[in-house]
PDB file of C-alpha atoms in Angstrom:
ATOM      1  CA  MET A 220     112.267  93.707 126.183  1.00  0.00           C
ATOM      2  CA  TYR A 221     111.709  92.774 122.643  1.00  0.00           C
ATOM      3  CA  THR A 222     108.406  94.092 120.697  1.00  0.00           C
ATOM      4  CA  GLN A 223     108.081  93.663 117.201  1.00  0.00           C
ATOM      5  CA  GLU A 224     107.251  95.961 114.817  1.00  0.00           C
ATOM      6  CA  TYR A 225     102.909  95.926 113.826  1.00  0.00           C
ATOM      7  CA  ARG A 226     102.571  96.594 110.544  1.00  0.00           C
ATOM      8  CA  ARG A 227      99.104  96.621 109.286  1.00  0.00           C
ATOM      9  CA  PRO A 228      99.038  95.307 106.299  1.00  0.00           C
ATOM     10  CA  LYS A 229      98.447  97.257 102.981  1.00  0.00           C
ATOM     11  CA  ASN A 230      95.258  96.342 102.180  1.00  0.00           C
ATOM     12  CA  ASN A 231      93.667  96.927 105.583  1.00  0.00           C
ATOM     13  CA  VAL A 232      92.030  99.795 106.827  1.00  0.00           C
ATOM     14  CA  PRO A 233      92.437 101.344 110.646  1.00  0.00           C
ATOM     15  CA  ILE A 234      89.436 100.578 113.118  1.00  0.00           C
ATOM     16  CA  ASN A 235      88.800 101.209 116.760  1.00  0.00           C
ATOM     17  CA  ILE A 236      86.412  99.001 118.935  1.00  0.00           C
ATOM     18  CA  GLU A 237      84.969  99.854 122.112  1.00  0.00           C
ATOM     19  CA  GLU A 238      82.368  98.453 124.363  1.00  0.00           C
ATOM     20  CA  ARG A 239      79.616 100.127 125.801  1.00  0.00           C
ATOM     21  CA  ASP A 240      76.693  98.385 127.973  1.00  0.00           C
ATOM     22  CA  ASP A 241      74.101  97.677 124.711  1.00  0.00           C
ATOM     23  CA  CYS A 242      76.966  97.418 121.909  1.00  0.00           C
ATOM     24  CA  TYR A 243      80.315  96.672 120.716  1.00  0.00           C
ATOM     25  CA  ARG A 244      81.320 100.820 118.325  1.00  0.00           C
ATOM     26  CA  LEU A 245      83.515  99.318 115.650  1.00  0.00           C
ATOM     27  CA  THR A 246      85.174 102.978 113.663  1.00  0.00           C
ATOM     28  CA  ALA A 247      86.728 102.707 110.750  1.00  0.00           C
ATOM     29  CA  TYR A 248      88.665 105.638 109.136  1.00  0.00           C
ATOM     30  CA  VAL A 249      87.807 104.476 105.146  1.00  0.00           C
ATOM     31  CA  ALA A 250      88.889 108.275 103.400  1.00  0.00           C
ATOM     32  CA  GLY A 251      88.691 108.358 100.073  1.00  0.00           C
ATOM     33  CA  PHE A 252      86.247 105.598  99.335  1.00  0.00           C
ATOM     34  CA  PRO A 253      82.811 106.789  98.214  1.00  0.00           C
ATOM     35  CA  GLU A 254      79.874 105.686 100.489  1.00  0.00           C
ATOM     36  CA  ASN A 255      78.210 103.453  98.000  1.00  0.00           C
ATOM     37  CA  LYS A 256      81.625 101.605  97.753  1.00  0.00           C
ATOM     38  CA  ILE A 257      81.438 100.371 100.900  1.00  0.00           C
ATOM     39  CA  GLN A 258      79.946  97.005 101.909  1.00  0.00           C
ATOM     40  CA  THR A 259      79.489  95.282 105.276  1.00  0.00           C
ATOM     41  CA  ARG A 260      78.373  92.125 105.859  1.00  0.00           C
ATOM     42  CA  ILE A 261      78.327  89.252 108.093  1.00  0.00           C
ATOM     43  CA  VAL A 262      79.164  85.654 107.161  1.00  0.00           C
ATOM     44  CA  ASN A 263      79.171  82.678 109.476  1.00  0.00           C
ATOM     45  CA  ASP A 264      79.869  85.018 112.730  1.00  0.00           C
ATOM     46  CA  ILE A 265      82.349  87.261 110.736  1.00  0.00           C
ATOM     47  CA  LEU A 266      81.638  91.040 109.990  1.00  0.00           C
ATOM     48  CA  ILE A 267      83.113  91.586 106.536  1.00  0.00           C
ATOM     49  CA  ILE A 268      83.956  95.002 105.915  1.00  0.00           C
ATOM     50  CA  THR A 269      85.093  95.933 101.570  1.00  0.00           C
ATOM     51  CA  GLY A 270      85.810  98.730  99.428  1.00  0.00           C
ATOM     52  CA  CYS A 271      86.574  99.736  96.443  1.00  0.00           C
ATOM     53  CA  SER A 272      87.425 103.390  95.117  1.00  0.00           C
ATOM     54  CA  ASP A 273      86.733 104.258  91.419  1.00  0.00           C
ATOM     55  CA  GLU A 274      89.863 105.511  90.450  1.00  0.00           C
ATOM     56  CA  GLU A 275      90.594 101.273  89.563  1.00  0.00           C
ATOM     57  CA  ASP A 276      93.038 101.786  86.484  1.00  0.00           C
ATOM     58  CA  VAL A 277      94.533 104.364  88.242  1.00  0.00           C
ATOM     59  CA  PHE A 278      98.343 103.387  88.675  1.00  0.00           C
ATOM     60  CA  MET A 279      99.900 104.607  91.027  1.00  0.00           C
ATOM     61  CA  GLU A 280     103.651 104.487  92.461  1.00  0.00           C
ATOM     62  CA  PHE A 281     104.518 105.583  96.063  1.00  0.00           C
ATOM     63  CA  LEU A 282     107.714 105.913  98.086  1.00  0.00           C
ATOM     64  CA  LYS A 283     105.657 104.665 101.098  1.00  0.00           C
ATOM     65  CA  GLN A 284     102.351 103.319 101.684  1.00  0.00           C
ATOM     66  CA  GLU A 285     100.450 103.131 105.084  1.00  0.00           C
ATOM     67  CA  PHE A 286      96.538 103.438 103.472  1.00  0.00           C
ATOM     68  CA  PRO A 287      95.219 101.702 100.498  1.00  0.00           C
ATOM     69  CA  VAL A 288      93.825 103.109  98.235  1.00  0.00           C
ATOM     70  CA  LYS A 289      92.401 101.016  95.529  1.00  0.00           C
ATOM     71  CA  ARG A 290      90.505  98.019  97.778  1.00  0.00           C
ATOM     72  CA  PHE A 291      90.143  96.936 101.340  1.00  0.00           C
ATOM     73  CA  GLU A 292      88.762  94.186 103.337  1.00  0.00           C
ATOM     74  CA  ARG A 293      88.632  93.471 106.821  1.00  0.00           C
ATOM     75  CA  SER A 294      86.948  91.097 108.606  1.00  0.00           C
ATOM     76  CA  LEU A 295      86.372  90.448 112.312  1.00  0.00           C
ATOM     77  CA  HIS A 296      85.017  87.525 114.165  1.00  0.00           C
ATOM     78  CA  LEU A 297      81.786  87.949 116.138  1.00  0.00           C
ATOM     79  CA  ASN A 298      82.247  85.186 118.927  1.00  0.00           C
ATOM     80  CA  GLY A 299      78.733  84.741 119.538  1.00  0.00           C
ATOM     81  CA  LEU A 300      78.487  88.188 121.110  1.00  0.00           C
ATOM     82  CA  VAL A 301      76.503  89.870 118.618  1.00  0.00           C
ATOM     83  CA  ASP A 302      72.748  89.695 117.560  1.00  0.00           C
ATOM     84  CA  THR A 303      73.419  89.827 114.075  1.00  0.00           C
ATOM     85  CA  ALA A 304      70.050  91.154 113.198  1.00  0.00           C
ATOM     86  CA  CYS A 305      70.309  93.990 114.545  1.00  0.00           C
ATOM     87  CA  VAL A 306      73.459  95.048 113.287  1.00  0.00           C
ATOM     88  CA  SER A 307      73.452  99.322 112.005  1.00  0.00           C
ATOM     89  CA  THR A 308      76.171 101.502 110.240  1.00  0.00           C
ATOM     90  CA  ARG A 309      76.645 105.311 109.457  1.00  0.00           C
ATOM     91  CA  PHE A 310      79.072 106.924 107.451  1.00  0.00           C
ATOM     92  CA  ASN A 311      80.165 110.143 107.604  1.00  0.00           C
ATOM     93  CA  GLU A 312      83.197 112.443 105.950  1.00  0.00           C
ATOM     94  CA  GLY A 313      85.319 109.182 105.435  1.00  0.00           C
ATOM     95  CA  VAL A 314      84.541 107.376 108.516  1.00  0.00           C
ATOM     96  CA  LEU A 315      82.677 104.308 108.832  1.00  0.00           C
ATOM     97  CA  THR A 316      80.763 103.426 112.334  1.00  0.00           C
ATOM     98  CA  ILE A 317      79.356 100.215 112.882  1.00  0.00           C
ATOM     99  CA  PHE A 318      76.815  99.451 115.579  1.00  0.00           C
ATOM    100  CA  LEU A 319      77.189  95.376 117.065  1.00  0.00           C
ATOM    101  CA  PRO A 320      74.232  94.954 119.488  1.00  0.00           C
ATOM    102  CA  LYS A 321      75.047  92.638 122.258  1.00  0.00           C
ATOM    103  CA  LYS A 322      72.537  89.972 122.426  1.00  0.00           C
ATOM    104  CA  GLU A 323      70.544  89.496 125.393  1.00  0.00           C
ATOM    105  CA  GLU A 324      72.572  87.035 127.005  1.00  0.00           C
ATOM    106  CA  THR A 325      75.716  88.728 126.591  1.00  0.00           C
ATOM    107  CA  THR A 326      74.523  91.791 128.407  1.00  0.00           C
ATOM    108  CA  LEU A 327      72.771  90.438 131.206  1.00  0.00           C
ATOM    109  CA  HIS A 328      76.633  88.533 132.263  1.00  0.00           C
ATOM    110  CA  HIS A 329      78.607  92.088 131.022  1.00  0.00           C
ATOM    111  CA  ILE A 330      75.942  93.838 134.357  1.00  0.00           C
ATOM    112  CA  ARG A 331      75.858  90.740 136.646  1.00  0.00           C
ATOM    113  CA  ARG A 332      79.973  91.252 136.004  1.00  0.00           C
ATOM    114  CA  GLN A 333      79.578  94.737 136.771  1.00  0.00           C
ATOM    115  CA  LEU A 334      77.298  94.332 140.061  1.00  0.00           C
ATOM    116  CA  GLU A 335      79.583  91.410 141.320  1.00  0.00           C
ATOM    117  CA  ALA A 336      82.983  94.019 140.499  1.00  0.00           C
ATOM    118  CA  ALA A 337      80.701  96.738 143.075  1.00  0.00           C
ATOM    119  CA  LEU A 338      79.442  94.456 145.602  1.00  0.00           C
ATOM    120  CA  PRO A 339      82.265  93.690 148.552  1.00  0.00           C
ATOM    121  CA  GLY A 340      83.294  90.584 149.316  1.00  0.00           C
TER     122      GLY A 340
END
């Protein structure tokens, strides 16, 4: 079996996304970026997360670079599933957590799907 090695662009930060009953929880590892230099916004149903470091003028040469040190940007399509008016964020020790509440019809669909799976035949 052939699998292509995934290479994360060097201006991206790693993220985890988990689905909960009422929301999606996105966690981004943004170590080294101060909270006041991280911005989240939603444009045309796309979540955009950006950050920049205070060390813009510092030139660094790496033997290997796996995470950004000057700036990053991530964008994710929300596919109409999120109530964009109620998004909240939390920042703690280099980890950004974004709570993306599901639209009411998305939550109802999820509950219906769980009930259908639980009912016999």
